[in-house]
Each structure stands twice: as C-alpha cells, then as structure tokens.
Short mmCIF file of C-alpha atoms and ligand atoms in Angstrom, two decimals:
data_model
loop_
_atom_site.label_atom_id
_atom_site.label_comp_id
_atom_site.label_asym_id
_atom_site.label_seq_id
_atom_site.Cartn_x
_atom_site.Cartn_y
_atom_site.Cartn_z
CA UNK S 14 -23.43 3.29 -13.10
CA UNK S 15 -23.87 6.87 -14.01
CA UNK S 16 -23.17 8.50 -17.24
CA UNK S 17 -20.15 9.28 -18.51
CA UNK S 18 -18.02 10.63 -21.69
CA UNK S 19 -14.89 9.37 -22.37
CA UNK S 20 -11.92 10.89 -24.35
CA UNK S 21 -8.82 9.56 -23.80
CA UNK S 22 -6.08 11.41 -24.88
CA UNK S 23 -3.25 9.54 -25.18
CA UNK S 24 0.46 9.60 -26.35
CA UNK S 25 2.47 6.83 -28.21
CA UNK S 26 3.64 4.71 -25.92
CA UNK S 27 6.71 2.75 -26.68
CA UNK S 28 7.83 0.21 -23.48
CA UNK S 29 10.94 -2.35 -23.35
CA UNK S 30 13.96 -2.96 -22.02
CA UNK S 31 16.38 -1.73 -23.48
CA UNK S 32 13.48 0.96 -25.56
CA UNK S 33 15.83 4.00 -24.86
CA UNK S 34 17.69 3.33 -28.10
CA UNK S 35 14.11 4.28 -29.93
CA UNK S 36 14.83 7.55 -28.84
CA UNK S 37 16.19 8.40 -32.49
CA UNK S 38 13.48 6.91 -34.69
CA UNK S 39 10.53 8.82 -32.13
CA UNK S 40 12.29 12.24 -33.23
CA UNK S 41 12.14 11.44 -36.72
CA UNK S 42 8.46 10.07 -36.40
CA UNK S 43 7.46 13.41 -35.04
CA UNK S 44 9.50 15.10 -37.90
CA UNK S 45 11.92 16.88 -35.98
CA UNK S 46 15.75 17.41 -36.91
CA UNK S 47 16.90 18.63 -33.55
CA UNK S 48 16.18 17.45 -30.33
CA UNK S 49 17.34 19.23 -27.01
CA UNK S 50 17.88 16.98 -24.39
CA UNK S 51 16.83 17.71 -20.59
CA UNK S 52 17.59 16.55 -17.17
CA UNK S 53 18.49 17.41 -13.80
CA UNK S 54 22.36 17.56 -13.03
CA UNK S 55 21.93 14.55 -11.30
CA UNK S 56 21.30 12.62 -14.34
CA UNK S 57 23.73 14.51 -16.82
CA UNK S 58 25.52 11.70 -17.99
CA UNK S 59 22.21 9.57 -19.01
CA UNK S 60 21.11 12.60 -21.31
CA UNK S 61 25.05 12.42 -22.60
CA UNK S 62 23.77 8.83 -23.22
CA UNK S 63 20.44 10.37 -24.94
CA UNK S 64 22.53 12.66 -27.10
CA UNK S 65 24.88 9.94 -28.66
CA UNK S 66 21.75 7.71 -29.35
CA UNK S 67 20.23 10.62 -31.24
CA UNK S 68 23.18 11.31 -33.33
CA UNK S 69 22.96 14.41 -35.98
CA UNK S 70 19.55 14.87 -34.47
CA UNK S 71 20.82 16.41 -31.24
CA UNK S 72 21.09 19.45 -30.40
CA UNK S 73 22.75 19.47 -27.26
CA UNK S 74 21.78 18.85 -23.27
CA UNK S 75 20.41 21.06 -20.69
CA UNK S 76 20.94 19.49 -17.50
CA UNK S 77 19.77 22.34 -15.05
CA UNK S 78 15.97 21.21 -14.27
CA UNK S 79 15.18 21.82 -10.43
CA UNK S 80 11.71 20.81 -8.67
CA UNK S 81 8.79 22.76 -8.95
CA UNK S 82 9.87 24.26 -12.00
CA UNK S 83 10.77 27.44 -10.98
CA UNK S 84 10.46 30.45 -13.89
CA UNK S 85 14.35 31.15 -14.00
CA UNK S 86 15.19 27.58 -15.05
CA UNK S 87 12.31 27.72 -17.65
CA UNK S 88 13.37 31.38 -18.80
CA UNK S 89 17.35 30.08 -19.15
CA UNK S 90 16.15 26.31 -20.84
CA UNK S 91 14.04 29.06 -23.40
CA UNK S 92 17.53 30.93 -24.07
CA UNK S 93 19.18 27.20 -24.78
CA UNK S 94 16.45 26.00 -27.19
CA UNK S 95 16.82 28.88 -29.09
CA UNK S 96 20.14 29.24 -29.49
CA UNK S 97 20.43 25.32 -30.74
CA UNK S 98 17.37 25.83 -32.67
CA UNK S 99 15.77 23.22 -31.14
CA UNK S 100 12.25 21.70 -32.77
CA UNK S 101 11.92 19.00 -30.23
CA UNK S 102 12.57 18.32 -26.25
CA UNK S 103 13.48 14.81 -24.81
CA UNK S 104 12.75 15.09 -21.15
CA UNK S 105 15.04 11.99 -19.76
CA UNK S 106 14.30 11.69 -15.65
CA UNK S 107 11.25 11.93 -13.47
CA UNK S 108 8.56 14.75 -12.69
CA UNK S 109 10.71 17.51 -12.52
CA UNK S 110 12.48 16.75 -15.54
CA UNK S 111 9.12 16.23 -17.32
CA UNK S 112 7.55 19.42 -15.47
CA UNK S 113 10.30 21.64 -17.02
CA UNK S 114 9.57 20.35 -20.97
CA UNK S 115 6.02 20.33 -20.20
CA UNK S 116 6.40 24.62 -19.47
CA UNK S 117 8.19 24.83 -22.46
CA UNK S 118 6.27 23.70 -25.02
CA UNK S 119 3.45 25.59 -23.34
CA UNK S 120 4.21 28.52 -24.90
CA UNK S 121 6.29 27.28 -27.69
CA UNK S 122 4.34 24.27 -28.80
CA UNK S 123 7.95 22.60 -29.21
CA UNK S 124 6.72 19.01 -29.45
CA UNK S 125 8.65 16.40 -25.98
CA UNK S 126 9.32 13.12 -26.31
CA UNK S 127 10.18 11.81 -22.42
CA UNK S 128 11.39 8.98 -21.04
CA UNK S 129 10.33 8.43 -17.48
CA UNK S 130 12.51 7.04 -14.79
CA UNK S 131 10.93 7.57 -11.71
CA UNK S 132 6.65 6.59 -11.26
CA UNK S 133 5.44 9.99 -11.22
CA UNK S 134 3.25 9.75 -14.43
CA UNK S 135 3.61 13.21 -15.47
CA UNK S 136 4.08 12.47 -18.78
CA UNK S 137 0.49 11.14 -19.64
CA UNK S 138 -1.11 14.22 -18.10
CA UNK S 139 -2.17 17.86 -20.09
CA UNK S 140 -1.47 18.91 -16.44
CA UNK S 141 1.27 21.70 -16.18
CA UNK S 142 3.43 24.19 -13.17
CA UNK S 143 5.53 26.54 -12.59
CA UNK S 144 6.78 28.05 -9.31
CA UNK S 145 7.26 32.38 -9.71
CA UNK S 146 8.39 34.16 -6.70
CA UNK S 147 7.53 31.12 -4.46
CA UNK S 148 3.87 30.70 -6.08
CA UNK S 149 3.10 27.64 -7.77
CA UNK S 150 0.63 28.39 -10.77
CA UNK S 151 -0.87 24.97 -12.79
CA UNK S 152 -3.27 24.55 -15.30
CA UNK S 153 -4.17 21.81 -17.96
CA UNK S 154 -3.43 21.94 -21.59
CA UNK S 155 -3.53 19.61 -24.17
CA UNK S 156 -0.31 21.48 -25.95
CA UNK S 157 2.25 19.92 -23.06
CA UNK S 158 0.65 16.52 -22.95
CA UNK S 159 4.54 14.46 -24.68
CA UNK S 160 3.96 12.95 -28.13
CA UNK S 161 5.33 10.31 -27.60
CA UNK S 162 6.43 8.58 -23.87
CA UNK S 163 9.74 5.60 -24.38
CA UNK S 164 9.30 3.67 -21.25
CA UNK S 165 12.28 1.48 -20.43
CA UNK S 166 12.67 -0.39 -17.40
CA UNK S 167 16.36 -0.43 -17.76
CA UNK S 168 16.64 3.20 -16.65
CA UNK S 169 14.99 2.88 -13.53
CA UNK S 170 17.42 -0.08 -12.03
CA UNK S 171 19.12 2.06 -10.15
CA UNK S 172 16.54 4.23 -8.76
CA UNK S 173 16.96 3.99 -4.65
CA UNK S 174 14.84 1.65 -3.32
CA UNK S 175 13.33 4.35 -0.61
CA UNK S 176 12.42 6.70 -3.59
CA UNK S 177 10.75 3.80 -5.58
CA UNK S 178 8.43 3.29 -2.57
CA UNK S 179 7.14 6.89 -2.62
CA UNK S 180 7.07 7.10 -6.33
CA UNK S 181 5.13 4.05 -6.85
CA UNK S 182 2.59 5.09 -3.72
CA UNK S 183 2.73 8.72 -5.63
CA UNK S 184 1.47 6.64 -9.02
CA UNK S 185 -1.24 4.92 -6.68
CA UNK S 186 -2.70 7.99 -5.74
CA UNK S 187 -2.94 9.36 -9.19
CA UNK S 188 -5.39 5.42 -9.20
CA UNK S 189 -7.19 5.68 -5.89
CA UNK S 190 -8.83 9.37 -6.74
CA UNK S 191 -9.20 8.58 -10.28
CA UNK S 192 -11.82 5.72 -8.71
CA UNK S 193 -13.97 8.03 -7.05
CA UNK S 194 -13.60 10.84 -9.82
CA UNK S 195 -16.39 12.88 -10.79
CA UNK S 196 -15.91 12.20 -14.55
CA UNK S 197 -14.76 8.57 -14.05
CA UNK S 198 -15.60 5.81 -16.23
CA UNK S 199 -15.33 1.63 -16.50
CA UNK S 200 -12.02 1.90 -18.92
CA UNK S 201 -10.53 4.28 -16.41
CA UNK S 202 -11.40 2.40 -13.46
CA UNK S 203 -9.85 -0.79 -15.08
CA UNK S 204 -6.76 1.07 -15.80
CA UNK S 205 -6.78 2.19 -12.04
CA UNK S 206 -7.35 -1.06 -10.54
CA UNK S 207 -4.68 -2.72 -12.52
CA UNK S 208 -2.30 0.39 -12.34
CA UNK S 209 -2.26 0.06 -8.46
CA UNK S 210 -2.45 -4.08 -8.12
CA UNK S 211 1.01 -3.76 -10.23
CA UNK S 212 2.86 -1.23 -8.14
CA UNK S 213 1.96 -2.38 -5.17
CA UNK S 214 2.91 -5.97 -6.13
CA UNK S 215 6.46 -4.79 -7.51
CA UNK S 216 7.14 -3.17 -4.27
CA UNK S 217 8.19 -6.88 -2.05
CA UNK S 218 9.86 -7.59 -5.27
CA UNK S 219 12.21 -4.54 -5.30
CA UNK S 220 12.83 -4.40 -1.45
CA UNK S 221 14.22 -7.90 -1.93
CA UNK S 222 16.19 -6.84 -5.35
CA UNK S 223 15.71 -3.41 -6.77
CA UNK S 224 17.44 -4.20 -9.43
CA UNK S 225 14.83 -7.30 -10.51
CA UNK S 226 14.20 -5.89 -14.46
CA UNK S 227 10.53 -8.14 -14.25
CA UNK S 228 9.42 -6.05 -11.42
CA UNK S 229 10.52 -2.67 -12.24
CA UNK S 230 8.68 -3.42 -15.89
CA UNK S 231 5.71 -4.36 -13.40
CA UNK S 232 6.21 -0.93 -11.45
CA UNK S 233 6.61 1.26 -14.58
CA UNK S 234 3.70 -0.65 -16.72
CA UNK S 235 1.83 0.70 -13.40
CA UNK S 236 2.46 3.79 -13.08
CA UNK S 237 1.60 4.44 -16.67
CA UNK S 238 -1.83 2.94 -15.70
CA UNK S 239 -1.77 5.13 -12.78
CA UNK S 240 -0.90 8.18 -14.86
CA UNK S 241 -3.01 7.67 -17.53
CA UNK S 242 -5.75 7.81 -14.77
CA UNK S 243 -4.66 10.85 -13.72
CA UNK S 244 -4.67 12.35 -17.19
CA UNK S 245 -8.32 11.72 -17.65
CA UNK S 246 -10.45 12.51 -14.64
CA UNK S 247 -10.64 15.35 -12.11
CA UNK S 248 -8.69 14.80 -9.02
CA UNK S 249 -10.39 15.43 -5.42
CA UNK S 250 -8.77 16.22 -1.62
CA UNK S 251 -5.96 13.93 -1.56
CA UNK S 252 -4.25 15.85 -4.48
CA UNK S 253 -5.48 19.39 -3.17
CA UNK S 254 -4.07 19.22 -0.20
CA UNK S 255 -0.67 17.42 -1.19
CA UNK S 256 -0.88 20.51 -3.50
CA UNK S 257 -1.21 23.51 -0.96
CA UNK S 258 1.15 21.18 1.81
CA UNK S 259 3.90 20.96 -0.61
CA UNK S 260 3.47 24.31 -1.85
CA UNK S 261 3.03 26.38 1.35
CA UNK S 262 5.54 24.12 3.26
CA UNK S 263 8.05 23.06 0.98
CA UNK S 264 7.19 19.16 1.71
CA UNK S 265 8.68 16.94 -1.13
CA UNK S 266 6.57 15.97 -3.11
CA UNK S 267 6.36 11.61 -3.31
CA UNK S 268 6.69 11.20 0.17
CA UNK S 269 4.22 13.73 0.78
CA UNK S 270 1.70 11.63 -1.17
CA UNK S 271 2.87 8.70 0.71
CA UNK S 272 2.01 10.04 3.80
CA UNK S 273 -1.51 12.13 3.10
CA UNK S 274 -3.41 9.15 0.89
CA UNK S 275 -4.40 7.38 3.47
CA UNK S 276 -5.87 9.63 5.78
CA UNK S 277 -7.40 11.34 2.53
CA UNK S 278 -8.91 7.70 1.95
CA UNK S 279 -10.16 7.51 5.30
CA UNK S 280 -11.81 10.82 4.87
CA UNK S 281 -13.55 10.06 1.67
CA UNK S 282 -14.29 6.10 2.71
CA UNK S 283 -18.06 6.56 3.55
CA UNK S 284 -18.86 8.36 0.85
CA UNK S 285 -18.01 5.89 -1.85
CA UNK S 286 -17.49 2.65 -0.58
CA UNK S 287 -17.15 0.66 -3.77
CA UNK S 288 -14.47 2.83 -4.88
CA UNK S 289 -12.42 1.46 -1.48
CA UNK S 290 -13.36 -2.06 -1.96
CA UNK S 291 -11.56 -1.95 -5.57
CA UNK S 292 -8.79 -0.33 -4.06
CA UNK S 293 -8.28 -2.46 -0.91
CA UNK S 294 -9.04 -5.44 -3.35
CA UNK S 295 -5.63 -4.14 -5.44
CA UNK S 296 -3.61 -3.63 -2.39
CA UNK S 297 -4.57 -7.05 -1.22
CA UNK S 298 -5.66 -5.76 2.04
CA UNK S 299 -8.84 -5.47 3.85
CA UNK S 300 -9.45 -1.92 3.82
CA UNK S 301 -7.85 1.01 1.45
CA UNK S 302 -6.63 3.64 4.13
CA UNK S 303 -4.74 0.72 6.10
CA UNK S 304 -3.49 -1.14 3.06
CA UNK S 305 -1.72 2.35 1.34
CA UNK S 306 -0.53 2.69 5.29
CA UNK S 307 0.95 -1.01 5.92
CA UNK S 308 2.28 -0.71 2.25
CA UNK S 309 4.54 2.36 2.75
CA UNK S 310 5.59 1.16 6.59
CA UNK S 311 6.02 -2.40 5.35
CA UNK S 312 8.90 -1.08 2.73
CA UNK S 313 9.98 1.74 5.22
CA UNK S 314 8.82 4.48 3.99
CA UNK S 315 7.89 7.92 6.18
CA UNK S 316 4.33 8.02 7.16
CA UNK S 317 4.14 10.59 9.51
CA UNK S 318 3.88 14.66 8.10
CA UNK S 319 6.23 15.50 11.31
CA UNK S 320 8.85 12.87 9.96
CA UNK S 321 9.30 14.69 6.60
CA UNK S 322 9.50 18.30 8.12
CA UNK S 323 6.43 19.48 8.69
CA UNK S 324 5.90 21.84 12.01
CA UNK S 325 3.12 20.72 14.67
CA UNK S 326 2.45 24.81 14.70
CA UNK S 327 1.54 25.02 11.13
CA UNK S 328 -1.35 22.52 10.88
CA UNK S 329 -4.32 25.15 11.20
CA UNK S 330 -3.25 27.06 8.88
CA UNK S 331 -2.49 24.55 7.02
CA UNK S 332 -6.38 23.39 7.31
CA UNK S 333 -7.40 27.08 6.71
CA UNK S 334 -5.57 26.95 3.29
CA UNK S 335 -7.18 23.65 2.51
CA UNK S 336 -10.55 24.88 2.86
CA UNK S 337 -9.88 28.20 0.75
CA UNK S 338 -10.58 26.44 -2.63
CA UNK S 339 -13.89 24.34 -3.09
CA UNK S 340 -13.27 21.12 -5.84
CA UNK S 341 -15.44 18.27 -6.39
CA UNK S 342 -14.79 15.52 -3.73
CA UNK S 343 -16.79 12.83 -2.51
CA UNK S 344 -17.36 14.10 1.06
CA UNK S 345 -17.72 17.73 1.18
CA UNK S 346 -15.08 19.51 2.52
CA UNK S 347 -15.55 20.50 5.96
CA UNK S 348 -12.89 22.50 8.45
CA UNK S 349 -13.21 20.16 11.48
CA UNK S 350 -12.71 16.62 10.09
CA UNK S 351 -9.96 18.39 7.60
CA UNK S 352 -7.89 19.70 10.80
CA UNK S 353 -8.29 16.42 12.27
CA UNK S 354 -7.16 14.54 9.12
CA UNK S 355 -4.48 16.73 9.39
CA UNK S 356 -3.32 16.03 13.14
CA UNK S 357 -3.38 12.12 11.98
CA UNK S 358 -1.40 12.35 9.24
CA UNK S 359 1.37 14.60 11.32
CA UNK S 360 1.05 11.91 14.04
CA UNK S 361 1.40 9.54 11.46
CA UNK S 362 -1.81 7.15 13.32
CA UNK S 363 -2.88 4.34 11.40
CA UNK S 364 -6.26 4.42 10.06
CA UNK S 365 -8.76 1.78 10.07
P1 LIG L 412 11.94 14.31 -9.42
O1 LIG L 412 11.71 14.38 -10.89
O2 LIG L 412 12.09 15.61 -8.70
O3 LIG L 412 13.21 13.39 -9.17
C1 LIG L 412 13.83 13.36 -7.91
C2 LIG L 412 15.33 13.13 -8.06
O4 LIG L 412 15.55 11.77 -8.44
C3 LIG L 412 15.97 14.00 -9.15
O5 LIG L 412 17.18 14.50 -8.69
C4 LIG L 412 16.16 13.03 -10.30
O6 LIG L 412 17.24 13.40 -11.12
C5 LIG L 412 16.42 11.72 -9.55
N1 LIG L 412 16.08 10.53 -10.34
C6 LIG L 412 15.04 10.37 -11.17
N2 LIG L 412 15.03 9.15 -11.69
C7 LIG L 412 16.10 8.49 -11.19
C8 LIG L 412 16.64 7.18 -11.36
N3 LIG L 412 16.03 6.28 -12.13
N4 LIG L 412 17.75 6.85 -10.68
C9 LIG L 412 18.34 7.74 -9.85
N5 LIG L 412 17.89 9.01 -9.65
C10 LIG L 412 16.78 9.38 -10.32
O7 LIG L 412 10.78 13.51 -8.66
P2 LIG L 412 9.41 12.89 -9.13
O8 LIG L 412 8.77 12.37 -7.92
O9 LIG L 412 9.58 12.00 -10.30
O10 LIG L 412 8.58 14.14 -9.66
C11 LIG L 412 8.06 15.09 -8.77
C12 LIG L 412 7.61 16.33 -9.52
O11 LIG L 412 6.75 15.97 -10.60
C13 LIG L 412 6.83 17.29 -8.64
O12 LIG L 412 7.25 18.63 -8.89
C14 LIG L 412 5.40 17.10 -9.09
O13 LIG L 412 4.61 18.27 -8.92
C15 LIG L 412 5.55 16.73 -10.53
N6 LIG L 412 4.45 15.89 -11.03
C16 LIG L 412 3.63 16.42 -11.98
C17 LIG L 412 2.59 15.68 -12.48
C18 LIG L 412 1.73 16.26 -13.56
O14 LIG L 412 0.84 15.59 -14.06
N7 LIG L 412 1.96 17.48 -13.95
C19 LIG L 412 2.37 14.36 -12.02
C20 LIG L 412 3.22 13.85 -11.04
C21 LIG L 412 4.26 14.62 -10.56
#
C-alpha cells in the first residue's frame, strides 16, 4: 500500500428512471433563473423535451454541438448565452455535448447541470478541450467540473446497441488506468472495480435487449463509477495515445478506446500485476488484455485500428508522436515495444 491523499471532488448526483423531470428543481437549487439548453442536432427534440420540463426557467436550446469541440461552435454557443442571458447550461447528450458546456463555463464560470446519455463520464471530470485550427488543447479545471449530473436510464434506451459497446468499454478504460494510477487510492480502486464489473455485465444484457431499463441503470451506475475514477487520478498510455491517435488521425473517439485498451493493458501488465488481476477479476476473465478483447468481439464491436480507418503507413509516426510527451505510466515508455503495440492493435491480434 503506498501513501496516498484523497480529495474527491464530486458533483450532486441525482439517478432514476424517469430523473430527467428533476431537471427544473436542480436549476433552482443552483439558484439560476435561466437555463440554456445544449445538444447536438441529433438530439434536438430531447432538449425541446428539456426546455418544456424547465418551464419559465428556460432560456432557449442550442442544438449545434459537434465533436471535439471545435472553437467556432464554442464562440457561436457564447453569442447564444448572451443574448438569452443565460446563468446556467444543461448539457443533455454524451461527451460532446458535455465537452461544449464544459468550454463554456471555463471562461464564464456559467454553472452546467448535464444529463448524460451515452457512458463517456465526462461529466464527473475537471478535465476540459477544445479543437482550434485542427489542434486539440485540454487542461483540468475545477470551474467546468457540472454542479450537478441527473442520470436517467430512460434516456439512454435507445442508444444503438454498437455505440453502447464502445461507450461502456470507453467508461472501462477511464477504470482500468485509474487502477494503476500514480495518485490512486483504496476508495478509487473500489469505485473502479465495481465501475467496470457493472458495464461489462450490462453488456450480454443489452445485446439480448437494449432496451432492458435494469441493465442500462447497471451500465450508467458504471460508468459514473468509471468516470468518477477518471476525475480523480492521473491517467497513463492508454489515454495518451487514444489522445494523439484520435487527434492526429481523426479516429472516433469510443471505438478508438475499444480498440487501444487492450494492447495498452498488455503493455503495462508486468509492471503492475495486481492492478490486472482486479481488472480481469471484473471482466470475469482470466487475464485483463484478453477479457477487454473477447468483451468488445463478443458484442461485435471493431477491434482492429485498420477497421476504424486508420492507414498501415501512418503507424511510425504515429509511435514518434506517442513518444514526444513523457507522463507517468507504469512501464516506461519506450519507442520499440510502443511501435509494436501499435502494429497489434492495427492488426487487431489478440493479446494474451
Ligand atoms: P458523442 O457525445 O460525440 O455522441 C455521439 C453521437 O451519439 C452524437 O451524435 C450524440 O448526439 C449521439 N447520442 C448520444 N446519446 C445518445 C442516445 N442515448 N441515443 C441516441 N444517440 C445518442 O460521443 P461520446 O462518446 O459520448 O463522447 C465523446 C467525446 O467526449 C469525445 O470528444 C471525448 O474527447 C469526450 N470525452 C471527454 C471526457 C472528459 O473527461 N473531458 C471524458 C470522456 C469523453
């Protein structure tokens, strides 16, 4: 056991089916009059659904958020919240949607209620980005972390079953580094544990019926676990390089995950052992870099880089941009093994 200090910083966490219609007492808890509503134009009509729950505290809808937050979307969701004189944000959808309120109340300090509906756990991280002339910059600050996160199961029914896979692997992640994190702890590791044994349970559940309510309450209760994780410890390789991948190659972002944590496992699997044993003992498998691989091909999800786009050509550079930033991780980061990692994952080879 080594030392450790622990400060969890947490927001109010309100879960339930059905939970969404909170949305109206959370703005007046925080003491705001008028709430702007945000989502992606794909999921318009649910922050229509947002607005007439909040009654005379809305302030209207801006349905335009993109991935990767680029700076124009933030600069023309600025315009909006002044113009409504807006004093809250209610981010309704998954990390994008979350990613865009987060930027906002970075420099504003406008306080964001969101309600999640995908398992990306954005919303119980201080971690922030924004893409600017095809550069993503990120940072951590405590002004973005949401006051208050409404987590409703209901809302996530309908996500496809092929995104819930990578979402739910993408909230396992968050767990599996958080296990071997410099500035771990025994509440955090309990949180990660439990975080991944539930989405990785819900998964058979949801192939079978994604719309089974008990399992995607299972699946969401996780990925808070999974996020919370996230927003306490320092993350290592897996997350760097799923980072500079998605970033210098335009991967998206879950399946991405999906496809790098193993091999990212199998990297850092001698050099903390126990951490793998928890995590193979949550998949229910006998090792961690073959369980996260047998989970996502077991529910059909991409595990290859080359099947979500990635060019055989761009590997060494994509192993001399991994090695360009040094960041605690349990095996030091070394060129060779990286590039090899690398070639696995685009091969999409099993590990042991
Ligand atoms: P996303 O937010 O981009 O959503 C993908 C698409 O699915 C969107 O069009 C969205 O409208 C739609 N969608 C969301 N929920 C749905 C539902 N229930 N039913 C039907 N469609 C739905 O994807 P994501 O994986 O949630 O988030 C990825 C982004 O979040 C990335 O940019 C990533 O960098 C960021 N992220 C940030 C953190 C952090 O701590 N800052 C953590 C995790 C992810």
């Amino acid at each position: 056991m080594h030392d450790f200090v622990l400060q969890m910083r947490m927001p109010r966490v309100v879960f339930g089916a059905g939970s969404l219609k909170q949305v109206r007492h959370e703005v007046e808890l925080i003491g705001a009059e008028r709430a702007l509503v945000l989502s992606t134009p794909g999921q318009k009509a649910l922050a229509e659904r947002v607005v007439g729950l909040l009654g005379p505290h809305a302030a209207g809808v801006f349905s335009a958020a993109a991935m990767h937050v680029p700076v124009e979307t933030v600069n023309a969701a600025e315009d909006v919240v002044q113009s409504v004189d807006a004093n809250c944000l209610v981010a309704i959808g998954g990390g994008s949607t979350t990613g865009l309120a987060k930027a906002l109340a970075l420099d504003s300090g406008v306080p964001v209620i969101a309600i999640p509906t995908t398992y990306a756990g954005s919303e119980m991280t201080t971690m922030y980005g924004l893409t600017e002339g095809g550069a993503k910059r990120t940072g951590r600050d405590a002004a973005v972390l949401p006051r208050s996160v409404i987590y409703d199961p209901e809302l996530s029914l309908g996500l496809p079953f092929t995104v819930t896979v990578v979402s739910a692997i993408n909230a396992i992640a968050h767990a599996a580094e958080g296990l071997y994190a410099p500035d771990g702890n025994p509440v955090i590791d309990l949180f990660a544990e439990e975080g991944i044994r539930k989405c990785a349970a819900a998964l058979p559940r949801l192939q079978r019926d994604p719309r089974d309510l008990g399992a995607r309450g299972d699946a969401l209760v996780g990925a808070w676990m999974c996020g919370t994780v996230m927003g306490s410890v320092t993350v290592g390789l897996h997350h760097k390089l799923c980072h500079t991948l998605g970033g210098s190659f335009g991967l998206p972002h879950a399946e991405l995950h999906t496809v790098v944590l193993p091999h990212a496992l199998a990297y850092n699997a001698p050099a903390v052992p126990e951490a793998m044993r928890k995590i193979a003992a949550a998949l229910q498998a006998s090792s961690a870099p073959a369980g996260v691989f047998d989970l996502a091909a077991r529910h059909g999800a991409a595990t290859s880089l080359q099947a979500i786009g990635m060019q055989r050509a761009d590997l060494d550079r994509a192993a001399d941009l991994a090695m360009q930033s040094q960041y605690p991780n349990p095996r030091p980061l070394e060129r060779a093994p990286l590039r090899e990692l690398l070639q696995r994952a685009w091969e999409g080879a099993r590990p042991d």
